[in-house]
Tab-separated table of C-alpha atoms in Angstrom:
chain	number	residue	atom	x	y	z
A	1257	MET	CA	100.191	49.285	139.731
A	1258	ASP	CA	99.223	46.640	142.269
A	1259	TRP	CA	102.610	45.059	142.980
A	1260	SER	CA	101.008	42.420	145.189
A	1261	ALA	CA	99.253	41.105	142.085
A	1262	PHE	CA	102.129	41.740	139.667
A	1263	LEU	CA	105.009	39.971	141.423
A	1264	PRO	CA	103.697	36.447	142.249
A	1265	PRO	CA	103.409	35.217	138.617
A	1266	VAL	CA	106.869	36.617	137.890
A	1267	ILE	CA	108.355	34.801	140.878
A	1268	VAL	CA	106.557	31.540	140.078
A	1269	SER	CA	107.620	31.708	136.418
A	1270	VAL	CA	111.260	32.362	137.222
A	1271	LYS	CA	111.350	29.549	139.789
A	1272	VAL	CA	109.711	27.119	137.369
A	1273	ALA	CA	111.988	28.160	134.500
A	1274	VAL	CA	115.165	27.887	136.572
A	1275	VAL	CA	114.367	24.442	137.993
A	1276	ALA	CA	112.998	23.144	134.699
A	1277	SER	CA	115.953	24.472	132.688
A	1278	ILE	CA	118.450	22.751	134.977
A	1279	ILE	CA	116.591	19.435	134.675
A	1280	VAL	CA	116.248	19.886	130.911
A	1281	PHE	CA	119.928	20.706	130.521
A	1282	LEU	CA	121.045	17.611	132.440
A	1283	LEU	CA	118.606	15.292	130.666
A	1284	ALA	CA	119.308	16.746	127.224
A	1285	THR	CA	123.072	16.526	127.755
A	1286	VAL	CA	122.947	12.872	128.794
A	1287	VAL	CA	120.509	11.810	126.064
A	1288	ALA	CA	122.219	13.874	123.363
A	1289	ARG	CA	125.584	12.360	124.265
A	1290	MET	CA	124.156	8.845	124.082
A	1291	MET	CA	122.417	9.505	120.768
A	1292	ALA	CA	125.442	11.224	119.220
A	1293	ASN	CA	127.667	8.258	120.124
A	1294	CYS	CA	125.168	5.553	119.244
A	1295	LYS	CA	126.513	3.231	116.557
A	1296	LEU	CA	123.215	1.466	115.912
A	1297	ARG	CA	121.362	3.489	113.321
A	1298	ARG	CA	118.359	1.172	113.085
A	1299	GLY	CA	115.567	2.601	115.184
A	1300	ILE	CA	117.482	5.780	116.061
A	1301	SER	CA	115.256	7.910	113.845
A	1302	VAL	CA	112.144	6.540	115.552
A	1303	ILE	CA	113.545	7.237	119.033
A	1304	GLU	CA	114.620	10.721	118.038
A	1305	THR	CA	111.218	11.438	116.521
A	1306	VAL	CA	109.580	10.501	119.825
A	1307	LEU	CA	112.006	12.751	121.721
A	1308	LEU	CA	111.235	15.681	119.432
A	1309	LEU	CA	107.446	15.221	119.321
A	1310	PRO	CA	106.680	17.859	122.007
A	1311	LEU	CA	108.393	20.390	119.749
A	1312	VAL	CA	105.668	20.074	117.097
A	1313	LEU	CA	102.650	18.881	119.078
A	1314	PRO	CA	100.208	21.534	120.340
A	1315	PRO	CA	101.038	22.270	123.998
A	1316	THR	CA	97.471	21.410	125.005
A	1317	VAL	CA	97.945	17.936	123.526
A	1318	VAL	CA	101.164	17.532	125.520
A	1319	GLY	CA	99.320	18.737	128.611
A	1320	PHE	CA	96.460	16.313	128.028
A	1321	ILE	CA	98.857	13.366	127.663
A	1322	LEU	CA	100.705	14.391	130.834
A	1323	LEU	CA	97.382	14.734	132.646
A	1324	ILE	CA	96.467	11.167	131.685
A	1325	LEU	CA	99.917	9.824	132.605
A	1326	LEU	CA	100.252	11.661	135.920
A	1327	GLY	CA	96.644	12.085	137.050
A	1328	ARG	CA	95.127	10.401	140.083
A	1329	LYS	CA	93.749	7.534	137.964
A	1330	SER	CA	97.176	6.629	136.568
A	1331	TRP	CA	99.490	4.266	138.434
A	1332	ILE	CA	102.162	6.974	138.545
A	1333	GLY	CA	99.778	9.510	140.050
A	1334	ALA	CA	98.317	6.982	142.470
A	1335	ALA	CA	101.763	5.844	143.639
A	1336	PHE	CA	102.914	9.450	144.084
A	1337	GLU	CA	99.811	10.324	146.111
A	1338	SER	CA	100.240	7.228	148.243
A	1339	LEU	CA	103.857	8.135	149.039
A	1340	PHE	CA	103.559	11.896	149.496
A	1341	GLN	CA	99.857	12.356	150.384
A	1342	GLN	CA	99.329	14.820	147.551
A	1343	THR	CA	98.680	14.701	143.844
A	1344	ILE	CA	101.140	15.620	141.114
A	1345	VAL	CA	98.669	17.664	139.081
A	1346	PHE	CA	97.726	21.236	140.026
A	1347	THR	CA	100.953	21.744	141.964
A	1348	TRP	CA	104.080	23.817	141.416
A	1349	GLY	CA	105.921	20.606	140.573
A	1350	ALA	CA	103.425	19.908	137.797
A	1351	ALA	CA	104.322	23.253	136.220
A	1352	VAL	CA	107.980	22.188	136.275
A	1353	VAL	CA	107.132	18.840	134.660
A	1354	ALA	CA	105.172	20.565	131.887
A	1355	ALA	CA	108.015	23.014	131.250
A	1356	VAL	CA	110.585	20.196	131.177
A	1357	VAL	CA	108.656	18.132	128.636
A	1358	VAL	CA	108.014	21.065	126.323
A	1359	ALA	CA	111.517	22.574	126.589
A	1360	PHE	CA	113.482	19.325	126.322
A	1361	PRO	CA	113.368	18.885	122.510
A	1362	LEU	CA	114.732	22.357	121.827
A	1363	ALA	CA	117.655	21.940	124.222
A	1364	TYR	CA	118.290	18.367	123.075
A	1365	ARG	CA	118.500	19.272	119.398
A	1366	THR	CA	120.887	22.160	120.070
A	1367	ILE	CA	123.170	20.179	122.375
A	1368	LYS	CA	123.225	17.114	120.123
A	1369	ALA	CA	124.316	19.261	117.173
A	1370	GLY	CA	127.173	20.538	119.319
A	1371	PHE	CA	128.303	17.033	120.256
A	1372	GLU	CA	128.155	15.880	116.641
A	1373	ALA	CA	130.375	18.802	115.608
A	1374	VAL	CA	133.206	17.615	117.886
A	1375	ASP	CA	135.942	15.844	115.929
A	1376	PRO	CA	135.771	12.159	116.986
A	1377	GLU	CA	139.480	11.748	116.263
A	1378	VAL	CA	140.292	14.183	119.062
A	1379	GLU	CA	138.195	12.139	121.492
A	1380	GLN	CA	139.745	8.914	120.223
A	1381	ALA	CA	143.233	10.318	120.738
A	1382	ALA	CA	142.386	11.059	124.371
A	1383	ARG	CA	141.117	7.502	124.820
A	1384	ALA	CA	144.327	6.173	123.289
A	1385	GLN	CA	146.233	8.107	125.953
A	1386	GLY	CA	144.313	6.237	128.670
A	1387	ALA	CA	141.464	8.658	129.390
A	1388	ASN	CA	138.183	7.088	130.454
A	1389	GLU	CA	134.815	8.183	129.023
A	1390	TRP	CA	134.126	10.685	131.797
A	1391	GLN	CA	137.531	12.278	131.356
A	1392	VAL	CA	137.038	12.468	127.589
A	1393	PHE	CA	133.651	14.077	128.067
A	1394	ARG	CA	134.799	16.507	130.740
A	1395	HIS	CA	138.122	17.616	129.273
A	1396	ILE	CA	137.557	17.224	125.524
A	1397	THR	CA	133.894	17.117	124.520
A	1398	MET	CA	132.467	19.734	126.864
A	1399	PRO	CA	135.118	22.405	126.199
A	1400	LEU	CA	134.735	21.940	122.438
A	1401	ALA	CA	130.927	21.991	122.607
A	1402	TYR	CA	130.488	24.580	125.342
A	1403	ARG	CA	128.706	27.095	123.092
A	1404	PRO	CA	125.923	24.693	122.014
A	1405	LEU	CA	125.668	23.511	125.632
A	1406	ILE	CA	125.151	27.041	126.951
A	1407	SER	CA	122.873	27.890	124.039
A	1408	GLY	CA	120.811	24.760	124.743
A	1409	TYR	CA	120.405	25.791	128.372
A	1410	ILE	CA	119.362	29.328	127.406
A	1411	LEU	CA	116.809	28.114	124.871
A	1412	GLY	CA	115.441	25.602	127.390
A	1413	PHE	CA	115.069	28.367	129.975
A	1414	ALA	CA	113.307	30.680	127.528
A	1415	ARG	CA	110.967	27.903	126.332
A	1416	GLY	CA	110.098	26.897	129.888
A	1417	LEU	CA	109.443	30.505	130.847
A	1418	GLY	CA	106.951	30.957	128.026
A	1419	GLU	CA	105.114	27.637	128.356
A	1420	PHE	CA	101.324	28.037	128.524
A	1421	GLY	CA	99.151	25.199	127.209
A	1422	ALA	CA	100.712	22.198	128.909
A	1423	THR	CA	101.138	24.149	132.149
A	1424	LEU	CA	97.486	25.194	132.169
A	1425	MET	CA	96.345	21.607	131.548
A	1426	LEU	CA	98.614	19.956	134.116
A	1427	ALA	CA	99.236	22.598	136.792
A	1428	GLY	CA	96.191	24.821	136.450
A	1429	ASN	CA	96.146	28.557	137.079
A	1430	ILE	CA	96.235	28.899	140.861
A	1431	PRO	CA	97.356	32.383	141.984
A	1432	GLU	CA	100.679	32.417	143.882
A	1433	GLN	CA	101.078	28.668	143.398
A	1434	THR	CA	100.942	27.576	139.756
A	1435	GLN	CA	100.015	30.802	137.982
A	1436	THR	CA	102.876	31.609	135.633
A	1437	LEU	CA	103.307	34.704	133.483
A	1438	PRO	CA	101.571	33.261	130.378
A	1439	THR	CA	98.555	32.039	132.364
A	1440	ALA	CA	98.447	35.304	134.311
A	1441	ILE	CA	98.412	37.282	131.054
A	1442	TYR	CA	95.572	35.118	129.765
A	1443	THR	CA	93.533	35.626	132.940
A	1444	ALA	CA	94.150	39.379	133.133
A	1445	SER	CA	93.241	39.930	129.485
A	1446	GLU	CA	90.053	37.902	129.933
A	1447	VAL	CA	88.862	40.280	132.662
A	1448	GLY	CA	90.069	43.382	130.813
A	1449	ASN	CA	92.961	44.286	133.119
A	1450	MET	CA	95.220	45.550	130.344
A	1451	THR	CA	97.672	47.330	132.652
A	1452	LEU	CA	98.692	44.093	134.324
A	1453	SER	CA	98.592	42.230	131.014
A	1454	TRP	CA	100.978	44.672	129.343
A	1455	SER	CA	103.259	44.693	132.374
A	1456	TRP	CA	103.605	40.911	132.304
A	1457	VAL	CA	103.989	40.921	128.523
A	1458	ALA	CA	106.857	43.405	128.920
A	1459	VAL	CA	108.558	41.076	131.421
A	1460	ILE	CA	108.222	38.085	129.078
A	1461	ILE	CA	109.561	40.090	126.128
A	1462	LEU	CA	112.488	41.368	128.190
A	1463	PHE	CA	113.465	37.896	129.384
A	1464	SER	CA	113.058	36.406	125.897
A	1465	PHE	CA	115.057	39.210	124.273
A	1466	ILE	CA	117.946	38.772	126.691
A	1467	MET	CA	117.947	34.982	126.317
A	1468	LEU	CA	117.874	35.079	122.507
A	1469	MET	CA	120.513	37.791	122.356
A	1470	LEU	CA	122.845	35.701	124.509
A	1471	SER	CA	122.130	32.612	122.416
A	1472	ASN	CA	122.769	34.433	119.128
A	1473	ARG	CA	125.980	35.937	120.456
A	1474	LEU	CA	127.268	32.486	121.390
A	1475	VAL	CA	126.510	31.184	117.897
A	1476	LYS	CA	128.233	34.106	116.158
A	1477	ASP	CA	131.335	34.329	118.388
């Protein structure tokens, strides 16, 4: 096997998945906490539907929307290019953005369910003892919801690792730069290189199996 061709997509995918999963975990934790504690029910369902849309939309549609929002003709893309002298699209960062958007709903839904399962009376008792919101969250909520939190991170990592459509639309398929495992598998199978295709498929399956096994174990324990 040509290891010089095999390793770069693996490295790029792992880097993208790690960075994206950390961003997703932080964003999902903050948003899930806000939504779980929100007392205003009017409009919550609409907001939550918007947050969960990438979960049901085709990844190519998500990628197309991101391309319009972040491309050179958008004010975001133009401002970014003016500040950093490079575009957002067709970069490693674009692959991270695509993975974050697609993985966020899965992590958010898992983490929010964990927060909602925490007994509010326990949190209220801590507040009555003088604890501020950060102390309540750190010492009460997070320990009680640690399994959904870890599970949300794992699922976000696995979803980011396997992202294809949005990544291809926004980041492209540039070898050693934005070519992830899914796009590398697509390219290799198109040219009939089944050895490399199967090797990358095996890596994806291995990562996914380990992630899901850890997630399931957390749920059952």
